Amino acid sequence: MARKFFVGGNWKCNGTTEEVKKIVTMLNKAEVPSDDVVEVVVSPPFIFLSFVKSLMRSDFEVAAQNCWVRKGGAFTGEISAEMLVNLGIPWVILGHSERRSLLKESDEFVGDKVSYALSQGLKVIACVGETLEQRESGSTMAVVAAQTKAISDKVSNWTNVVLAYEPVWAIGTGKVATPAQAQEVHSDLRKWLKDNVSAEVAESTRIIYGGSVNGANCKELAAQPDVDGFLVGGASLKPEFIDIIKSATVKQ
Ligand code: PEP
């Protein structure tokens, strides 16, 4: 079965109630391809999850940007996977590079988080990606393979996982990967899944690209055979997010 195009919007730590309302109103009015063609998931800060879920059109889903690694309890400031399930939030982003670098989340910790979130019934957007230094030293694939292995070591069922390849040097920098650079890593990641997990998982798992995607560059990226969609940061707060969603039609 063909992989359904996937577009995630990562709002990061942005927005007031009024701004959030404006973005949702803009999304609710948009004419986009049907949910047979594209799956759209937006990820507001925790504090707005229920608000966004209550206002958002029914064909778009909502994701948290993180969750705790195990069952909730005495973990001040954390939000558990069980709480997200209880709120009816179906998705969570895990292993984003900002958390890996700023909050020192290790590959193993991210693998544990993905495993626990899946065990509670959440669907996971799991992020991997190399820094500029790692790319320039030729270790891109070694880095993303190690990050993916830390996930695959803990996960036996990949049905509810979307893998987001997000080169750190492209996130929030305006310096997007070229279509050829994105395709090369996506294809290598798919091969890694084939060799280390299974041919079925390699064929069915969506591998999406993230890093300075915008309305102008999305179509060329979407046309790459192993690019199954996008995780979008900055542009997901703007009307051009609609154009990015529409780039799904490139696959048809
Ligand atoms: C992200 O934060 O996941 C991201 C891809 O950000 P941006 O699109 O702003 O580069």
Coordinates of N, CA and C and ligand atoms in Angstrom, one line a residue:
M1 N 0.8 -1.2 0.0 CA 0.0 0.0 0.0 C 0.9 1.3 0.0
A2 N 0.5 2.3 -0.8 CA 1.3 3.5 -0.8 C 1.3 4.2 0.5
R3 N 2.4 4.8 0.8 CA 2.5 5.6 2.1 C 1.8 6.9 1.9
K4 N 0.9 7.1 2.9 CA 0.1 8.4 2.8 C 1.0 9.6 3.2
F5 N 1.0 10.6 2.4 CA 1.7 11.8 2.7 C 1.4 12.4 4.1
F6 N 2.4 12.9 4.8 CA 2.2 13.3 6.2 C 2.8 14.7 6.4
V7 N 2.0 15.6 6.9 CA 2.5 16.9 7.2 C 2.2 17.3 8.6
G8 N 3.3 17.5 9.4 CA 3.2 17.9 10.8 C 3.6 19.3 10.9
G9 N 2.9 20.0 11.8 CA 3.3 21.4 12.1 C 3.7 21.5 13.6
N10 N 5.0 21.8 13.8 CA 5.6 21.9 15.1 C 5.6 23.4 15.5
W11 N 4.6 23.8 16.4 CA 4.5 25.2 16.8 C 5.6 25.6 17.8
K12 N 6.3 24.6 18.3 CA 7.3 24.8 19.3 C 6.8 25.7 20.5
C13 N 7.6 26.5 21.1 CA 7.1 27.3 22.3 C 6.6 28.6 21.8
N14 N 5.6 28.6 21.0 CA 5.1 29.9 20.5 C 3.6 30.0 20.7
G15 N 3.1 31.2 20.8 CA 1.7 31.5 20.7 C 1.0 31.9 22.0
T16 N 0.0 32.8 21.8 CA -0.9 33.2 22.9 C -2.2 32.6 22.5
T17 N -3.2 32.7 23.4 CA -4.5 32.2 23.1 C -5.0 32.8 21.8
E18 N -4.9 34.1 21.7 CA -5.4 34.8 20.5 C -4.7 34.3 19.2
E19 N -3.3 34.2 19.3 CA -2.6 33.8 18.1 C -3.0 32.3 17.7
V20 N -3.1 31.5 18.7 CA -3.5 30.1 18.5 C -4.9 30.1 17.8
K21 N -5.8 30.9 18.3 CA -7.1 30.9 17.7 C -7.0 31.3 16.2
K22 N -6.2 32.3 15.9 CA -6.0 32.8 14.6 C -5.5 31.7 13.6
I23 N -4.5 31.0 14.1 CA -3.9 29.9 13.3 C -5.0 28.8 13.0
V24 N -5.7 28.4 14.1 CA -6.7 27.4 13.9 C -7.8 27.9 12.9
T25 N -8.2 29.1 13.1 CA -9.2 29.7 12.2 C -8.7 29.6 10.7
M26 N -7.5 30.0 10.5 CA -6.9 29.9 9.2 C -6.9 28.5 8.6
L27 N -6.5 27.5 9.5 CA -6.4 26.1 9.0 C -7.9 25.6 8.8
N28 N -8.8 26.0 9.6 CA -10.2 25.5 9.4 C -10.8 26.0 8.1
K29 N -10.4 27.1 7.6 CA -11.0 27.7 6.4 C -10.3 27.1 5.2
A30 N -9.1 26.5 5.3 CA -8.3 26.2 4.2 C -8.9 25.0 3.4
E31 N -8.8 25.1 2.0 CA -9.1 24.0 1.2 C -7.9 23.2 0.9
V32 N -7.9 22.0 1.4 CA -6.7 21.1 1.2 C -7.1 19.8 0.6
P33 N -6.2 19.0 0.1 CA -6.5 17.7 -0.4 C -7.2 16.8 0.8
S34 N -8.0 15.9 0.4 CA -8.7 15.1 1.4 C -7.8 14.3 2.3
D35 N -8.3 13.8 3.4 CA -7.4 13.0 4.3 C -7.1 11.6 3.8
D36 N -7.6 11.3 2.6 CA -7.1 10.0 1.9 C -5.7 10.3 1.3
V37 N -5.5 11.6 1.0 CA -4.3 12.0 0.3 C -3.2 12.5 1.3
V38 N -3.6 13.2 2.3 CA -2.6 13.7 3.2 C -3.1 13.7 4.7
E39 N -2.2 13.3 5.6 CA -2.5 13.3 7.0 C -1.9 14.5 7.6
V40 N -2.7 15.3 8.3 CA -2.1 16.6 8.8 C -2.2 16.5 10.4
V41 N -1.1 16.9 11.0 CA -1.1 16.9 12.5 C -0.4 18.1 12.9
V42 N -1.0 18.9 13.8 CA -0.4 20.1 14.3 C -0.1 19.9 15.8
S43 N 1.1 20.6 16.2 CA 1.6 20.3 17.5 C 1.8 21.6 18.3
P44 N 0.7 22.1 19.0 CA 0.9 23.3 19.8 C 1.6 22.9 21.1
P45 N 2.0 24.0 21.8 CA 2.5 23.7 23.2 C 1.5 23.0 24.1
F46 N 2.0 22.3 25.0 CA 1.1 21.4 25.9 C -0.2 22.2 26.4
I47 N 0.1 23.5 26.8 CA -0.9 24.2 27.4 C -2.1 24.5 26.5
F48 N -1.9 24.5 25.2 CA -3.0 24.7 24.2 C -3.5 23.5 23.6
L49 N -3.1 22.3 24.0 CA -3.5 21.1 23.3 C -5.0 20.9 23.3
S50 N -5.7 21.0 24.5 CA -7.1 20.8 24.6 C -7.9 21.8 23.8
F51 N -7.4 23.1 23.9 CA -8.0 24.2 23.2 C -8.0 24.0 21.7
V52 N -6.8 23.6 21.2 CA -6.7 23.4 19.8 C -7.5 22.2 19.3
K53 N -7.5 21.2 20.1 CA -8.3 20.0 19.8 C -9.8 20.4 19.7
S54 N -10.2 21.2 20.6 CA -11.7 21.5 20.6 C -12.1 22.4 19.4
L55 N -11.1 23.2 18.9 CA -11.5 24.1 17.8 C -11.2 23.6 16.4
M56 N -10.2 22.6 16.4 CA -9.7 22.2 15.1 C -10.6 21.3 14.3
R57 N -10.6 21.5 13.0 CA -11.4 20.7 12.0 C -11.1 19.2 12.3
S58 N -12.1 18.4 12.0 CA -12.0 17.0 12.4 C -11.0 16.2 11.5
D59 N -10.7 16.7 10.3 CA -9.7 15.9 9.5 C -8.2 16.2 9.8
F60 N -8.0 17.2 10.8 CA -6.6 17.4 11.2 C -6.5 16.9 12.6
E61 N -5.3 16.3 13.0 CA -5.1 15.8 14.3 C -4.1 16.7 15.1
V62 N -4.0 16.3 16.4 CA -3.1 17.2 17.2 C -2.1 16.3 17.9
A63 N -0.9 16.9 18.0 CA 0.2 16.1 18.7 C 0.8 17.0 19.8
A64 N 1.3 16.3 20.8 CA 2.1 16.9 21.9 C 3.6 17.0 21.3
Q65 N 4.3 17.9 21.9 CA 5.7 18.1 21.5 C 6.7 17.2 22.3
N66 N 6.2 16.5 23.3 CA 7.1 15.7 24.1 C 6.2 14.9 25.1
C67 N 6.7 13.9 25.7 CA 6.1 13.3 26.9 C 7.1 12.6 27.8
W68 N 6.7 12.3 29.0 CA 7.6 11.7 29.9 C 8.0 10.3 29.5
V69 N 9.1 9.8 29.9 CA 9.6 8.5 29.4 C 8.9 7.3 30.0
R70 N 8.3 7.4 31.2 CA 7.6 6.3 31.8 C 6.3 6.7 32.3
K71 N 5.7 5.8 33.1 CA 4.4 6.2 33.8 C 4.6 7.4 34.6
G72 N 3.5 8.2 34.7 CA 3.6 9.5 35.5 C 3.8 9.2 36.9
G73 N 4.0 10.2 37.7 CA 4.2 10.1 39.1 C 5.0 11.4 39.6
A74 N 6.0 11.2 40.5 CA 6.7 12.3 41.1 C 7.8 12.8 40.1
F75 N 7.3 13.5 39.0 CA 8.2 14.0 38.0 C 7.8 15.4 37.7
T76 N 8.1 16.3 38.6 CA 7.6 17.7 38.5 C 7.9 18.3 37.1
G77 N 6.8 18.9 36.6 CA 7.0 19.6 35.3 C 6.8 18.7 34.1
E78 N 6.6 17.4 34.3 CA 6.5 16.5 33.1 C 5.0 16.2 32.8
I79 N 4.8 15.7 31.6 CA 3.5 15.3 31.2 C 3.6 13.9 30.7
S80 N 2.7 13.0 31.2 CA 2.9 11.6 30.8 C 2.1 11.2 29.6
A81 N 2.5 10.1 29.0 CA 1.8 9.6 27.8 C 0.4 9.3 28.2
E82 N 0.2 8.8 29.4 CA -1.2 8.4 29.9 C -2.1 9.7 29.9
M83 N -1.5 10.8 30.3 CA -2.3 12.0 30.3 C -2.7 12.5 28.9
L84 N -1.8 12.3 27.9 CA -2.1 12.7 26.5 C -3.3 11.8 26.0
V85 N -3.2 10.5 26.3 CA -4.2 9.5 25.9 C -5.5 9.9 26.5
N86 N -5.5 10.3 27.8 CA -6.7 10.7 28.5 C -7.3 11.9 27.9
L87 N -6.5 12.8 27.4 CA -7.0 14.1 26.8 C -7.5 13.8 25.3
G88 N -7.2 12.6 24.8 CA -7.6 12.3 23.4 C -6.6 12.9 22.4
I89 N -5.4 13.1 22.8 CA -4.3 13.5 21.9 C -3.7 12.3 21.3
P90 N -3.8 12.1 20.0 CA -3.3 10.8 19.4 C -1.8 10.7 19.1
W91 N -1.1 11.9 19.0 CA 0.2 11.9 18.5 C 1.2 12.6 19.5
V92 N 2.5 12.2 19.4 CA 3.5 13.0 20.2 C 4.8 13.0 19.3
I93 N 5.4 14.2 19.3 CA 6.8 14.3 18.7 C 7.8 13.9 19.8
L94 N 8.7 13.1 19.4 CA 9.8 12.7 20.4 C 11.1 12.8 19.7
G95 N 12.1 13.1 20.5 CA 13.5 13.2 20.0 C 13.8 14.4 19.1
H96 N 13.0 15.5 19.3 CA 13.3 16.7 18.5 C 14.7 17.1 18.8
S97 N 15.4 17.7 17.8 CA 16.9 18.0 18.1 C 17.0 19.1 19.1
E98 N 16.0 20.0 19.3 CA 16.1 21.0 20.3 C 16.1 20.3 21.7
R99 N 15.4 19.2 21.9 CA 15.4 18.5 23.1 C 16.7 17.7 23.3
R100 N 17.1 17.1 22.2 CA 18.3 16.3 22.2 C 19.5 17.3 22.6
S101 N 19.6 18.5 22.0 CA 20.7 19.3 22.3 C 20.6 20.1 23.6
L102 N 19.4 20.8 23.7 CA 19.3 21.7 24.9 C 19.0 21.0 26.2
L103 N 18.3 19.9 26.1 CA 17.9 19.1 27.3 C 18.7 17.8 27.4
K104 N 19.6 17.7 26.6 CA 20.6 16.5 26.6 C 19.9 15.2 26.6
E105 N 18.8 15.1 25.8 CA 18.2 13.7 25.7 C 19.1 12.8 24.8
S106 N 19.5 11.7 25.4 CA 20.3 10.8 24.7 C 19.5 9.9 23.7
D107 N 20.2 9.3 22.8 CA 19.6 8.3 21.8 C 18.8 7.3 22.6
E108 N 19.4 6.8 23.7 CA 18.7 5.7 24.5 C 17.4 6.2 25.1
F109 N 17.5 7.4 25.7 CA 16.4 8.0 26.4 C 15.2 8.2 25.4
V110 N 15.6 8.7 24.2 CA 14.6 8.9 23.1 C 14.0 7.5 22.8
G111 N 14.8 6.5 22.6 CA 14.3 5.2 22.3 C 13.3 4.7 23.4
D112 N 13.7 4.9 24.7 CA 12.8 4.5 25.8 C 11.4 5.3 25.7
K113 N 11.5 6.6 25.4 CA 10.3 7.4 25.3 C 9.4 6.9 24.2
V114 N 10.0 6.6 23.0 CA 9.2 6.2 21.9 C 8.5 4.9 22.3
S115 N 9.3 4.0 22.9 CA 8.7 2.7 23.2 C 7.5 2.8 24.2
Y116 N 7.8 3.7 25.2 CA 6.7 3.8 26.3 C 5.5 4.5 25.7
A117 N 5.7 5.5 24.9 CA 4.5 6.3 24.3 C 3.7 5.3 23.4
L118 N 4.4 4.5 22.6 CA 3.7 3.5 21.7 C 2.9 2.5 22.6
S119 N 3.5 2.1 23.7 CA 2.9 1.1 24.6 C 1.6 1.6 25.2
Q120 N 1.5 2.9 25.3 CA 0.3 3.6 25.8 C -0.8 3.9 24.7
G121 N -0.4 3.6 23.5 CA -1.4 3.8 22.4 C -1.2 5.1 21.6
L122 N -0.1 5.9 21.9 CA 0.1 7.1 21.2 C 0.8 6.7 19.8
K123 N 0.7 7.6 18.9 CA 1.4 7.5 17.6 C 2.6 8.5 17.8
V124 N 3.7 8.1 17.2 CA 4.9 8.9 17.5 C 5.6 9.4 16.2
I125 N 5.9 10.7 16.2 CA 6.8 11.3 15.2 C 8.2 11.3 15.8
A126 N 9.0 10.4 15.4 CA 10.4 10.3 16.0 C 11.4 11.0 15.2
C127 N 12.1 11.9 15.8 CA 13.1 12.8 15.0 C 14.5 12.3 15.1
V128 N 15.2 12.3 14.0 CA 16.6 12.0 13.9 C 17.3 13.1 13.0
G129 N 18.6 13.2 13.2 CA 19.2 14.2 12.3 C 20.6 14.5 12.8
E130 N 21.5 14.9 11.9 CA 22.9 15.2 12.2 C 23.2 16.7 12.3
T131 N 24.2 17.0 13.0 CA 24.6 18.4 13.1 C 25.5 18.8 11.9
L132 N 25.8 20.0 11.7 CA 26.6 20.5 10.6 C 28.0 19.8 10.6
E133 N 28.5 19.8 11.9 CA 29.9 19.2 12.1 C 29.9 17.8 11.7
Q134 N 28.8 17.1 12.1 CA 28.7 15.6 11.7 C 28.6 15.4 10.2
R135 N 27.8 16.3 9.6 CA 27.7 16.2 8.1 C 29.0 16.4 7.4
E136 N 29.7 17.5 7.9 CA 31.0 17.9 7.2 C 32.1 16.8 7.5
S137 N 31.9 16.1 8.6 CA 32.9 15.0 8.8 C 32.5 13.7 8.2
G138 N 31.4 13.7 7.4 CA 31.0 12.5 6.7 C 30.3 11.5 7.5
S139 N 29.8 11.9 8.7 CA 29.2 10.8 9.5 C 27.6 10.9 9.6
T140 N 27.0 11.6 8.6 CA 25.6 11.7 8.6 C 24.9 10.4 8.8
M141 N 25.2 9.4 8.0 CA 24.4 8.2 8.1 C 24.7 7.4 9.3
A142 N 26.0 7.5 9.8 CA 26.3 6.8 11.1 C 25.5 7.4 12.2
V143 N 25.3 8.7 12.2 CA 24.6 9.4 13.3 C 23.1 9.0 13.2
V144 N 22.5 9.2 12.0 CA 21.0 8.9 12.0 C 20.7 7.4 12.2
A145 N 21.7 6.6 11.7 CA 21.5 5.1 11.9 C 21.5 4.8 13.4
A146 N 22.5 5.4 14.2 CA 22.6 5.2 15.6 C 21.3 5.7 16.3
Q147 N 20.8 6.8 15.9 CA 19.6 7.3 16.5 C 18.4 6.4 16.2
T148 N 18.3 5.9 15.0 CA 17.2 5.0 14.6 C 17.4 3.7 15.3
K149 N 18.6 3.2 15.4 CA 18.8 1.9 16.1 C 18.4 2.0 17.6
A150 N 18.6 3.1 18.2 CA 18.2 3.3 19.6 C 16.7 3.2 19.7
I151 N 16.0 3.6 18.7 CA 14.6 3.4 18.7 C 14.2 2.0 18.3
S152 N 14.8 1.4 17.3 CA 14.4 0.1 16.9 C 14.8 -1.0 17.9
D153 N 15.8 -0.7 18.7 CA 16.1 -1.6 19.8 C 15.0 -1.8 20.8
K154 N 14.1 -0.8 20.9 CA 13.1 -0.8 21.9 C 11.7 -1.0 21.3
V155 N 11.6 -1.0 20.0 CA 10.3 -1.0 19.3 C 10.1 -2.2 18.4
S156 N 9.0 -2.9 18.6 CA 8.9 -4.1 17.7 C 7.8 -3.8 16.7
N157 N 6.9 -2.9 16.9 CA 5.9 -2.6 16.0 C 6.0 -1.2 15.5
W158 N 6.3 -1.0 14.2 CA 6.5 0.3 13.6 C 5.3 1.0 13.0
T159 N 4.1 0.3 13.2 CA 2.9 0.8 12.5 C 2.6 2.3 12.9
N160 N 2.8 2.6 14.1 CA 2.4 3.9 14.6 C 3.6 4.9 14.7
V161 N 4.7 4.6 14.0 CA 5.8 5.5 14.0 C 6.0 6.2 12.6
V162 N 6.2 7.5 12.7 CA 6.6 8.3 11.5 C 8.0 8.8 11.9
L163 N 9.0 8.5 11.0 CA 10.4 8.9 11.2 C 10.6 10.2 10.5
A164 N 11.1 11.2 11.3 CA 11.3 12.5 10.8 C 12.8 12.8 10.7
Y165 N 13.3 12.9 9.4 CA 14.7 13.2 9.3 C 14.8 14.7 9.2
E166 N 15.5 15.3 10.3 CA 15.6 16.7 10.4 C 17.1 17.1 10.7
P167 N 17.8 17.4 9.6 CA 19.2 17.8 9.8 C 19.2 19.1 10.7
V168 N 20.0 19.0 11.7 CA 20.0 20.1 12.7 C 20.4 21.4 12.1
W169 N 21.3 21.3 11.1 CA 21.8 22.6 10.4 C 20.7 23.2 9.6
A170 N 19.6 22.5 9.4 CA 18.5 23.1 8.5 C 17.4 23.6 9.4
I171 N 17.4 23.2 10.7 CA 16.2 23.6 11.5 C 16.3 25.0 11.9
G172 N 15.3 25.8 11.5 CA 15.2 27.2 11.9 C 16.2 28.1 11.4
T173 N 17.0 27.6 10.4 CA 18.1 28.4 9.8 C 17.8 29.0 8.5
G174 N 16.7 28.6 7.8 CA 16.5 29.1 6.5 C 17.3 28.3 5.4
K175 N 18.2 27.4 5.9 CA 19.1 26.7 5.0 C 18.5 25.3 4.8
V176 N 17.7 25.1 3.8 CA 17.0 23.8 3.6 C 17.9 22.8 2.9
A177 N 17.8 21.6 3.2 CA 18.5 20.5 2.5 C 18.1 20.6 1.0
T178 N 19.0 20.3 0.1 CA 18.6 20.2 -1.3 C 17.7 19.0 -1.4
P179 N 16.8 18.9 -2.5 CA 16.1 17.7 -2.7 C 17.0 16.5 -2.7
A180 N 18.1 16.6 -3.4 CA 19.1 15.5 -3.5 C 19.6 15.1 -2.2
Q181 N 20.0 16.0 -1.3 CA 20.5 15.7 0.0 C 19.4 15.0 0.8
A182 N 18.2 15.5 0.8 CA 17.1 14.9 1.6 C 16.9 13.5 1.0
Q183 N 16.7 13.3 -0.3 CA 16.5 12.0 -0.9 C 17.6 11.0 -0.5
E184 N 18.8 11.4 -0.5 CA 19.9 10.5 -0.2 C 19.8 9.9 1.2
V185 N 19.5 10.8 2.2 CA 19.4 10.3 3.6 C 18.1 9.5 3.7
H186 N 17.0 9.9 3.1 CA 15.8 9.2 3.3 C 15.9 7.8 2.7
S187 N 16.6 7.7 1.5 CA 16.8 6.4 0.9 C 17.7 5.5 1.7
D188 N 18.7 6.1 2.3 CA 19.7 5.3 3.2 C 18.9 4.9 4.4
L189 N 18.1 5.7 5.0 CA 17.3 5.3 6.2 C 16.4 4.2 5.8
R190 N 15.7 4.3 4.7 CA 14.8 3.2 4.3 C 15.6 1.9 4.1
K191 N 16.8 2.0 3.6 CA 17.6 0.8 3.4 C 18.0 0.2 4.8
W192 N 18.3 1.2 5.7 CA 18.7 0.8 7.1 C 17.5 0.0 7.7
L193 N 16.3 0.5 7.5 CA 15.1 -0.2 8.1 C 15.0 -1.6 7.4
K194 N 15.2 -1.6 6.1 CA 15.1 -2.9 5.4 C 16.1 -3.9 6.0
D195 N 17.4 -3.5 6.1 CA 18.5 -4.4 6.6 C 18.4 -4.7 8.0
N196 N 17.8 -3.8 8.8 CA 17.9 -4.0 10.3 C 16.5 -4.3 11.0
V197 N 15.4 -4.0 10.3 CA 14.1 -4.3 10.9 C 13.4 -5.2 9.9
S198 N 12.9 -4.8 8.8 CA 12.3 -5.7 7.9 C 11.9 -5.0 6.6
A199 N 11.8 -5.7 5.5 CA 11.4 -5.1 4.2 C 10.0 -4.4 4.3
E200 N 9.1 -5.1 5.1 CA 7.8 -4.5 5.2 C 7.8 -3.2 5.9
V201 N 8.6 -3.1 7.0 CA 8.7 -1.8 7.8 C 9.3 -0.8 6.9
A202 N 10.3 -1.1 6.2 CA 11.0 -0.2 5.3 C 10.1 0.4 4.3
E203 N 9.2 -0.5 3.7 CA 8.3 -0.1 2.7 C 7.1 0.8 3.2
S204 N 6.7 0.5 4.4 CA 5.5 1.1 4.9 C 5.7 2.3 5.8
T205 N 6.9 2.5 6.4 CA 7.1 3.6 7.3 C 7.3 4.9 6.6
R206 N 6.5 5.9 7.0 CA 6.7 7.2 6.4 C 8.0 7.9 7.0
I207 N 8.8 8.3 6.1 CA 10.0 9.1 6.4 C 9.8 10.5 5.9
I208 N 9.7 11.4 6.9 CA 9.4 12.8 6.5 C 10.6 13.7 6.7
Y209 N 10.6 14.8 6.0 CA 11.8 15.7 6.1 C 11.4 16.9 6.9
G210 N 12.3 17.4 7.7 CA 12.1 18.7 8.4 C 13.4 19.5 8.4
G211 N 13.2 20.8 8.3 CA 14.3 21.8 8.3 C 14.1 22.8 7.3
S212 N 13.5 24.0 7.7 CA 13.3 25.1 6.8 C 12.5 24.9 5.6
V213 N 11.5 23.9 5.7 CA 10.5 23.7 4.6 C 9.6 24.9 4.6
N214 N 9.3 25.4 3.4 CA 8.4 26.5 3.3 C 7.5 26.3 2.0
G215 N 6.7 27.3 1.8 CA 5.8 27.2 0.6 C 6.5 27.2 -0.7
A216 N 7.7 27.7 -0.8 CA 8.4 27.8 -2.0 C 9.2 26.5 -2.3
N217 N 9.7 25.9 -1.3 CA 10.6 24.7 -1.6 C 10.0 23.4 -1.4
C218 N 8.7 23.3 -0.9 CA 8.1 22.1 -0.6 C 7.8 21.1 -1.7
K219 N 7.5 21.7 -2.9 CA 7.0 20.8 -4.0 C 8.2 20.0 -4.5
E220 N 9.4 20.6 -4.6 CA 10.5 19.9 -5.2 C 11.0 18.8 -4.2
L221 N 10.9 19.1 -2.9 CA 11.2 18.1 -1.9 C 10.2 17.0 -1.9
A222 N 8.9 17.3 -2.0 CA 7.9 16.3 -2.0 C 8.0 15.4 -3.2
A223 N 8.6 15.8 -4.3 CA 8.7 15.0 -5.5 C 9.7 13.9 -5.3
Q224 N 10.5 14.0 -4.3 CA 11.5 12.9 -4.1 C 10.9 11.6 -3.7
P225 N 11.3 10.5 -4.3 CA 10.5 9.3 -4.0 C 10.5 8.8 -2.6
D226 N 11.5 9.1 -1.8 CA 11.6 8.6 -0.4 C 11.2 9.7 0.6
V227 N 10.7 10.9 0.1 CA 10.2 11.9 1.0 C 8.7 11.8 1.1
D228 N 8.2 11.3 2.3 CA 6.8 11.0 2.5 C 6.1 12.1 3.2
G229 N 6.7 13.3 3.2 CA 6.0 14.4 3.9 C 7.0 15.3 4.6
F230 N 6.4 16.1 5.5 CA 7.3 17.1 6.2 C 6.9 17.3 7.7
L231 N 7.9 17.7 8.4 CA 7.7 18.2 9.8 C 8.2 19.7 9.6
V232 N 7.2 20.6 9.9 CA 7.4 22.0 9.6 C 7.4 22.8 10.9
G233 N 8.4 23.6 11.1 CA 8.5 24.5 12.3 C 7.9 25.8 12.0
G234 N 8.8 26.8 11.7 CA 8.4 28.2 11.5 C 7.2 28.4 10.6
A235 N 7.3 27.7 9.4 CA 6.2 28.0 8.4 C 4.9 27.4 8.8
S236 N 4.9 26.6 9.9 CA 3.6 26.0 10.3 C 2.7 27.0 11.0
L237 N 3.3 28.2 11.3 CA 2.5 29.2 12.0 C 2.0 30.2 11.0
K238 N 2.3 30.0 9.7 CA 1.9 31.0 8.7 C 1.0 30.4 7.7
P239 N 0.3 31.2 6.9 CA -0.6 30.7 5.8 C 0.1 29.8 4.8
E240 N 1.4 29.9 4.6 CA 2.1 29.0 3.7 C 2.1 27.5 4.1
F241 N 1.7 27.3 5.4 CA 1.5 25.9 5.8 C 0.5 25.2 4.9
I242 N -0.5 25.9 4.4 CA -1.5 25.3 3.6 C -0.9 24.9 2.2
D243 N 0.1 25.7 1.7 CA 0.7 25.3 0.5 C 1.6 24.0 0.7
I244 N 2.2 24.0 1.9 CA 3.0 22.8 2.2 C 2.0 21.5 2.2
I245 N 0.9 21.7 2.8 CA -0.1 20.6 2.9 C -0.5 20.2 1.4
K246 N -0.7 21.2 0.6 CA -1.1 20.9 -0.8 C 0.0 20.2 -1.6
S247 N 1.2 20.3 -1.2 CA 2.3 19.7 -1.9 C 2.1 18.2 -2.0
A248 N 1.2 17.7 -1.1 CA 0.9 16.2 -1.2 C 0.5 15.8 -2.6
T249 N -0.1 16.7 -3.3 CA -0.7 16.3 -4.6 C 0.5 16.0 -5.6
V250 N 1.7 16.4 -5.3 CA 2.8 16.0 -6.2 C 3.0 14.5 -6.3
K251 N 2.5 13.8 -5.3 CA 2.7 12.3 -5.3 C 1.6 11.6 -6.1
Q252 N 0.6 12.4 -6.5 CA -0.5 11.7 -7.2 C -0.3 11.5 -8.7
Ligands
PEP1 C1 11.3 21.7 13.4 O1 11.4 22.4 14.4 O2 10.9 20.6 13.5 C2 11.6 22.4 12.1 C3 11.7 21.7 11.1 O3 11.7 23.8 12.1 P1 11.8 24.8 10.9 O4 10.8 24.3 9.9 O5 11.5 26.1 11.4 O6 13.2 24.6 10.3

